[in-house]
Amino acid sequence: MTKISKKLQSATYVHDHQALFSCPVCGEKMQVFELKSLVCTNQHSFDFTKQGYLNLTTQQINTKYSKELFESRKMLMADVGFFDSLVEKITEQIHSFVNNSAEELTLLDMGCGEGTHLVKIGETLKVQNQPTTVAGIDLAKEGIKAAAKHYPGKIWTVADLSNTPFQSKQFDVILNILSPSNYAEFKRLLKTDGIVIKVIPQEGYLKELRELAFDDPAKHSYSNKETVELFHENFRMLKRERLQYTMSLDQPSIQALIEMTPMTWSVPIDRFQSLTSEESTKITVDLDVFVGVPK
């Protein structure tokens, strides 16, 4: 049996869902041409990469998010299951607030990173007999490249979150997990009865790392007050739920956590020696999960 390339798997999937797309240059509709590129009616063309993702940015973008960071994230999320409880919670909320039917749900992860959250949620919904189209978007090319590598046959796009390459009112659910938001774009992309699920840190999130990273006790906990207020300005809160748990991580997992967490980037690595020298360490996950609809 001939093995289908990741590029062809993704191009076929995008072809089946090409009605979702709009050109990031001119806003016109797009279609897949010869399973090689995505082209708009004004002939703006974007090729599928050999890994299977699309780069739909219109200018060169540089970020601090490296290949190593996303490989650490993939290990911690997919292999260790560090955020599996969050995946379960989000899936519950989708069932609670979306009018489930035999129709296929459209699910967009804004700031998807290496894609593990989105894929796990989509697979869980599929097992529960809810067909789902999944699309992931991130400005960090290395994240999207990792997503396409590990999870071929999906929609993976490098794109500006303030100018997403999708038609208006296309998505039943927008996920925004530990990532910046663009609420105007969320509102444009959501279907009339669509929902946003936003996940932000609560005060105890990764407190074991914070206590080692910062001398100032005021920085040992996290305040999400401004983020909550901004969400309330733009969306009517259907539900707010706090998710708290601890998880024991071994040395490789602790190292991966330190590498993937932006909080640690400007901190000397030797500050975390007490964590990395232990065989296992309990780490706190403390999150707020919002479900909202546009006001």
Short mmCIF file of C-alpha atoms in Angstrom, two decimals:
data_model
loop_
_atom_site.label_atom_id
_atom_site.label_comp_id
_atom_site.label_asym_id
_atom_site.label_seq_id
_atom_site.Cartn_x
_atom_site.Cartn_y
_atom_site.Cartn_z
CA MET A 1 0.00 0.00 0.00
CA THR A 2 1.35 3.41 -0.97
CA LYS A 3 1.96 5.72 1.97
CA ILE A 4 0.19 9.06 1.56
CA SER A 5 2.45 12.02 2.30
CA LYS A 6 1.60 14.48 5.05
CA LYS A 7 1.36 17.20 2.43
CA LEU A 8 -1.24 15.24 0.46
CA GLN A 9 -3.20 14.28 3.59
CA SER A 10 -3.48 17.91 4.64
CA ALA A 11 -4.20 19.20 1.15
CA THR A 12 -7.04 16.69 0.83
CA TYR A 13 -8.48 17.71 4.21
CA VAL A 14 -8.27 21.41 3.34
CA HIS A 15 -9.85 20.70 -0.06
CA ASP A 16 -12.82 19.12 1.70
CA HIS A 17 -13.19 22.25 3.87
CA GLN A 18 -12.01 24.97 1.49
CA ALA A 19 -15.26 26.93 1.92
CA LEU A 20 -13.94 28.00 5.34
CA PHE A 21 -11.12 30.06 3.85
CA SER A 22 -10.80 33.66 2.75
CA CYS A 23 -7.70 35.24 1.27
CA PRO A 24 -5.58 37.08 3.87
CA VAL A 25 -4.56 39.56 1.17
CA CYS A 26 -7.87 40.53 -0.44
CA GLY A 27 -10.58 38.66 1.49
CA GLU A 28 -11.89 36.69 -1.51
CA LYS A 29 -12.90 33.04 -1.43
CA MET A 30 -10.23 30.38 -1.89
CA GLN A 31 -9.94 26.89 -3.30
CA VAL A 32 -7.33 24.15 -3.39
CA PHE A 33 -5.57 23.85 -6.74
CA GLU A 34 -4.20 20.43 -7.77
CA LEU A 35 -3.70 19.53 -4.08
CA LYS A 36 -0.62 21.76 -4.14
CA SER A 37 -1.76 25.23 -3.19
CA LEU A 38 -4.62 27.34 -1.87
CA VAL A 39 -5.56 30.04 -4.36
CA CYS A 40 -8.07 32.90 -4.22
CA THR A 41 -10.16 34.28 -7.08
CA ASN A 42 -7.60 37.10 -7.48
CA GLN A 43 -4.82 34.51 -7.87
CA HIS A 44 -3.11 35.10 -4.54
CA SER A 45 -1.54 31.69 -3.98
CA PHE A 46 -0.19 29.88 -0.91
CA ASP A 47 1.58 26.53 -1.28
CA PHE A 48 1.23 23.56 1.04
CA THR A 49 4.58 22.84 2.66
CA LYS A 50 6.05 19.35 2.56
CA GLN A 51 5.03 18.99 6.23
CA GLY A 52 1.43 19.75 5.26
CA TYR A 53 0.76 23.18 6.74
CA LEU A 54 -0.08 26.50 5.09
CA ASN A 55 1.77 29.74 5.76
CA LEU A 56 -0.88 32.41 5.24
CA THR A 57 1.03 35.36 6.68
CA THR A 58 1.58 38.31 4.38
CA GLN A 59 4.88 39.41 5.92
CA GLN A 60 7.91 37.93 7.67
CA ILE A 61 7.16 37.20 11.34
CA ASN A 62 9.71 36.28 13.99
CA THR A 63 8.78 34.88 17.39
CA LYS A 64 10.73 33.58 20.39
CA TYR A 65 8.92 30.25 20.21
CA SER A 66 11.46 27.63 19.11
CA LYS A 67 11.25 24.10 17.73
CA GLU A 68 12.60 22.79 21.05
CA LEU A 69 9.87 24.58 23.00
CA PHE A 70 7.11 22.96 20.97
CA GLU A 71 8.70 19.53 21.17
CA SER A 72 8.76 19.97 24.97
CA ARG A 73 5.10 20.98 24.89
CA LYS A 74 4.19 17.97 22.79
CA MET A 75 6.00 15.62 25.18
CA LEU A 76 4.31 17.11 28.24
CA MET A 77 0.82 17.29 26.74
CA ALA A 78 0.63 14.25 24.47
CA ASP A 79 2.98 11.78 26.16
CA VAL A 80 2.64 12.73 29.84
CA GLY A 81 -0.96 14.01 29.71
CA PHE A 82 -0.24 17.10 31.82
CA PHE A 83 -3.39 18.87 30.57
CA ASP A 84 -5.69 15.86 30.07
CA SER A 85 -8.05 17.10 32.80
CA LEU A 86 -8.37 20.38 30.91
CA VAL A 87 -9.18 18.53 27.68
CA GLU A 88 -11.94 16.64 29.52
CA LYS A 89 -13.32 19.89 30.95
CA ILE A 90 -13.38 21.65 27.58
CA THR A 91 -15.08 18.67 25.94
CA GLU A 92 -17.74 18.74 28.67
CA GLN A 93 -18.38 22.43 28.02
CA ILE A 94 -18.74 21.87 24.29
CA HIS A 95 -21.39 19.22 24.96
CA SER A 96 -23.15 21.52 27.44
CA PHE A 97 -23.29 24.68 25.35
CA VAL A 98 -23.26 23.64 21.70
CA ASN A 99 -26.40 22.30 20.05
CA ASN A 100 -24.99 18.90 19.19
CA SER A 101 -26.45 17.13 16.21
CA ALA A 102 -25.42 14.83 13.41
CA GLU A 103 -23.94 17.88 11.68
CA GLU A 104 -20.20 18.37 11.80
CA LEU A 105 -18.95 20.86 14.39
CA THR A 106 -16.35 23.37 13.25
CA LEU A 107 -13.69 23.92 15.89
CA LEU A 108 -10.94 26.56 15.67
CA ASP A 109 -8.02 26.82 18.09
CA MET A 110 -6.66 30.38 18.09
CA GLY A 111 -3.06 30.10 19.26
CA CYS A 112 -2.91 26.32 18.91
CA GLY A 113 0.86 25.89 19.34
CA GLU A 114 1.85 22.34 18.41
CA GLY A 115 -1.80 21.27 18.22
CA THR A 116 -2.14 18.67 20.96
CA HIS A 117 -5.05 20.31 22.80
CA LEU A 118 -7.06 20.67 19.60
CA VAL A 119 -6.41 17.14 18.37
CA LYS A 120 -7.22 15.53 21.73
CA ILE A 121 -10.49 17.47 21.98
CA GLY A 122 -11.41 16.59 18.39
CA GLU A 123 -10.63 12.91 18.95
CA THR A 124 -12.65 12.83 22.17
CA LEU A 125 -15.65 14.36 20.41
CA LYS A 126 -15.29 11.85 17.58
CA VAL A 127 -15.31 8.93 20.02
CA GLN A 128 -18.48 10.45 21.48
CA ASN A 129 -20.08 10.34 18.00
CA GLN A 130 -19.75 14.07 17.36
CA PRO A 131 -18.17 14.65 13.91
CA THR A 132 -15.77 17.59 14.08
CA THR A 133 -13.73 19.68 11.65
CA VAL A 134 -10.63 21.01 13.39
CA ALA A 135 -8.49 23.98 12.41
CA GLY A 136 -5.46 25.33 14.24
CA ILE A 137 -3.85 28.72 13.77
CA ASP A 138 -0.74 30.22 15.31
CA LEU A 139 1.75 32.94 14.45
CA ALA A 140 4.66 30.73 15.53
CA LYS A 141 5.74 28.73 12.46
CA GLU A 142 7.63 26.17 14.54
CA GLY A 143 4.43 25.36 16.43
CA ILE A 144 2.40 24.83 13.27
CA LYS A 145 5.23 22.83 11.72
CA ALA A 146 5.23 20.53 14.78
CA ALA A 147 1.43 20.21 14.61
CA ALA A 148 1.56 19.16 10.96
CA LYS A 149 4.38 16.73 11.69
CA HIS A 150 2.68 14.96 14.58
CA TYR A 151 -0.97 15.31 13.51
CA PRO A 152 -1.23 15.22 9.70
CA GLY A 153 -4.46 15.53 7.79
CA LYS A 154 -5.80 18.58 9.64
CA ILE A 155 -5.99 22.31 8.94
CA TRP A 156 -2.78 23.88 10.26
CA THR A 157 -2.07 27.49 9.36
CA VAL A 158 0.58 30.04 10.22
CA ALA A 159 -1.39 33.27 10.29
CA ASP A 160 -2.00 36.56 12.06
CA LEU A 161 -4.65 36.15 14.77
CA SER A 162 -5.92 39.65 14.00
CA ASN A 163 -6.36 38.81 10.30
CA THR A 164 -7.29 35.16 10.13
CA PRO A 165 -7.68 33.50 6.71
CA PHE A 166 -11.27 32.37 7.27
CA GLN A 167 -14.71 33.48 6.15
CA SER A 168 -17.02 35.13 8.68
CA LYS A 169 -19.42 33.06 10.81
CA GLN A 170 -17.81 29.70 10.12
CA PHE A 171 -17.05 28.23 13.55
CA ASP A 172 -19.22 26.64 16.24
CA VAL A 173 -16.44 26.78 18.84
CA ILE A 174 -13.35 28.94 19.17
CA LEU A 175 -10.73 27.74 21.65
CA ASN A 176 -8.25 30.18 23.17
CA ILE A 177 -6.05 28.29 25.61
CA LEU A 178 -3.35 30.16 27.55
CA SER A 179 -2.91 32.42 24.55
CA PRO A 180 -3.55 36.10 23.67
CA SER A 181 -6.99 37.00 22.32
CA ASN A 182 -8.35 39.11 19.50
CA TYR A 183 -11.99 39.50 20.47
CA ALA A 184 -13.03 41.41 17.34
CA GLU A 185 -11.81 38.49 15.23
CA PHE A 186 -13.48 35.96 17.53
CA LYS A 187 -16.82 37.72 17.02
CA ARG A 188 -16.36 37.81 13.24
CA LEU A 189 -15.54 34.12 13.00
CA LEU A 190 -18.21 32.68 15.30
CA LYS A 191 -21.48 31.37 13.96
CA THR A 192 -24.59 33.09 15.31
CA ASP A 193 -24.96 30.48 18.06
CA GLY A 194 -21.23 29.80 18.47
CA ILE A 195 -19.23 29.93 21.70
CA VAL A 196 -15.75 30.91 22.82
CA ILE A 197 -13.93 28.78 25.38
CA LYS A 198 -11.04 30.73 26.88
CA VAL A 199 -8.56 29.30 29.38
CA ILE A 200 -6.39 31.56 31.53
CA PRO A 201 -4.10 31.00 34.52
CA GLN A 202 -5.44 31.31 38.06
CA GLU A 203 -3.33 32.49 40.98
CA GLY A 204 -1.75 29.11 41.78
CA TYR A 205 -0.78 28.15 38.21
CA LEU A 206 2.73 26.62 38.20
CA LYS A 207 3.39 28.16 41.61
CA GLU A 208 6.33 25.82 42.20
CA LEU A 209 8.13 27.44 39.24
CA ARG A 210 7.08 30.97 40.20
CA GLU A 211 8.41 30.66 43.74
CA LEU A 212 11.84 29.71 42.38
CA ALA A 213 11.84 32.16 39.46
CA PHE A 214 11.03 35.35 41.38
CA ASP A 215 12.41 36.83 44.61
CA ASP A 216 9.43 39.18 44.95
CA PRO A 217 6.66 37.34 46.90
CA ALA A 218 4.07 39.38 44.99
CA LYS A 219 5.05 37.44 41.85
CA HIS A 220 4.60 34.04 43.48
CA SER A 221 0.92 34.12 42.52
CA TYR A 222 -0.75 35.27 39.30
CA SER A 223 -3.52 37.84 38.92
CA ASN A 224 -5.90 37.45 35.97
CA LYS A 225 -8.13 40.41 36.92
CA GLU A 226 -7.46 42.49 33.79
CA THR A 227 -7.97 39.51 31.48
CA VAL A 228 -11.29 38.69 33.16
CA GLU A 229 -12.49 42.29 32.84
CA LEU A 230 -11.61 42.41 29.14
CA PHE A 231 -13.47 39.16 28.51
CA HIS A 232 -16.55 40.57 30.27
CA GLU A 233 -16.40 43.70 28.10
CA ASN A 234 -16.68 41.64 24.94
CA PHE A 235 -18.56 38.45 25.85
CA ARG A 236 -21.46 37.40 28.00
CA MET A 237 -20.16 34.78 30.41
CA LEU A 238 -22.21 31.57 30.21
CA LYS A 239 -20.00 29.74 32.68
CA ARG A 240 -16.79 30.28 34.62
CA GLU A 241 -15.19 27.26 36.21
CA ARG A 242 -11.95 26.85 38.09
CA LEU A 243 -9.87 23.75 37.44
CA GLN A 244 -7.25 22.85 40.05
CA TYR A 245 -5.07 19.77 40.41
CA THR A 246 -1.49 18.70 41.05
CA MET A 247 0.49 16.24 38.98
CA SER A 248 3.74 14.43 39.78
CA LEU A 249 6.31 14.92 37.03
CA ASP A 250 9.58 13.05 36.60
CA GLN A 251 12.89 14.75 35.77
CA PRO A 252 12.49 14.80 31.95
CA SER A 253 8.95 16.16 32.31
CA ILE A 254 10.06 18.89 34.72
CA GLN A 255 12.79 19.87 32.28
CA ALA A 256 10.22 20.00 29.46
CA LEU A 257 7.91 22.17 31.58
CA ILE A 258 10.71 24.65 32.30
CA GLU A 259 11.65 24.80 28.61
CA MET A 260 8.08 25.40 27.40
CA THR A 261 7.06 28.08 29.92
CA PRO A 262 7.68 31.71 28.82
CA MET A 263 7.85 32.74 32.48
CA THR A 264 11.23 30.98 32.77
CA TRP A 265 12.89 32.43 29.67
CA SER A 266 14.55 35.38 31.42
CA VAL A 267 15.43 33.42 34.56
CA PRO A 268 18.81 31.67 35.11
CA ILE A 269 18.30 27.92 34.78
CA ASP A 270 20.14 27.21 38.05
CA ARG A 271 17.21 28.73 39.95
CA PHE A 272 15.26 25.57 39.14
CA GLN A 273 17.97 23.15 40.28
CA SER A 274 15.96 22.06 43.32
CA LEU A 275 13.22 20.88 40.94
CA THR A 276 15.39 19.26 38.29
CA SER A 277 17.45 17.35 40.87
CA GLU A 278 14.42 15.55 42.30
CA GLU A 279 13.27 12.21 40.88
CA SER A 280 9.71 13.55 40.82
CA THR A 281 8.00 16.80 41.79
CA LYS A 282 4.37 17.77 42.22
CA ILE A 283 3.34 20.70 40.02
CA THR A 284 0.16 22.75 40.44
CA VAL A 285 -2.24 23.40 37.58
CA ASP A 286 -4.72 26.17 38.43
CA LEU A 287 -6.86 27.49 35.59
CA ASP A 288 -10.03 29.45 34.87
CA VAL A 289 -12.19 28.08 32.04
CA PHE A 290 -14.60 30.65 30.54
CA VAL A 291 -17.47 29.90 28.18
CA GLY A 292 -18.92 32.97 26.49
CA VAL A 293 -20.98 34.34 23.63
CA PRO A 294 -20.59 37.77 21.99
CA LYS A 295 -22.48 40.64 23.57
#
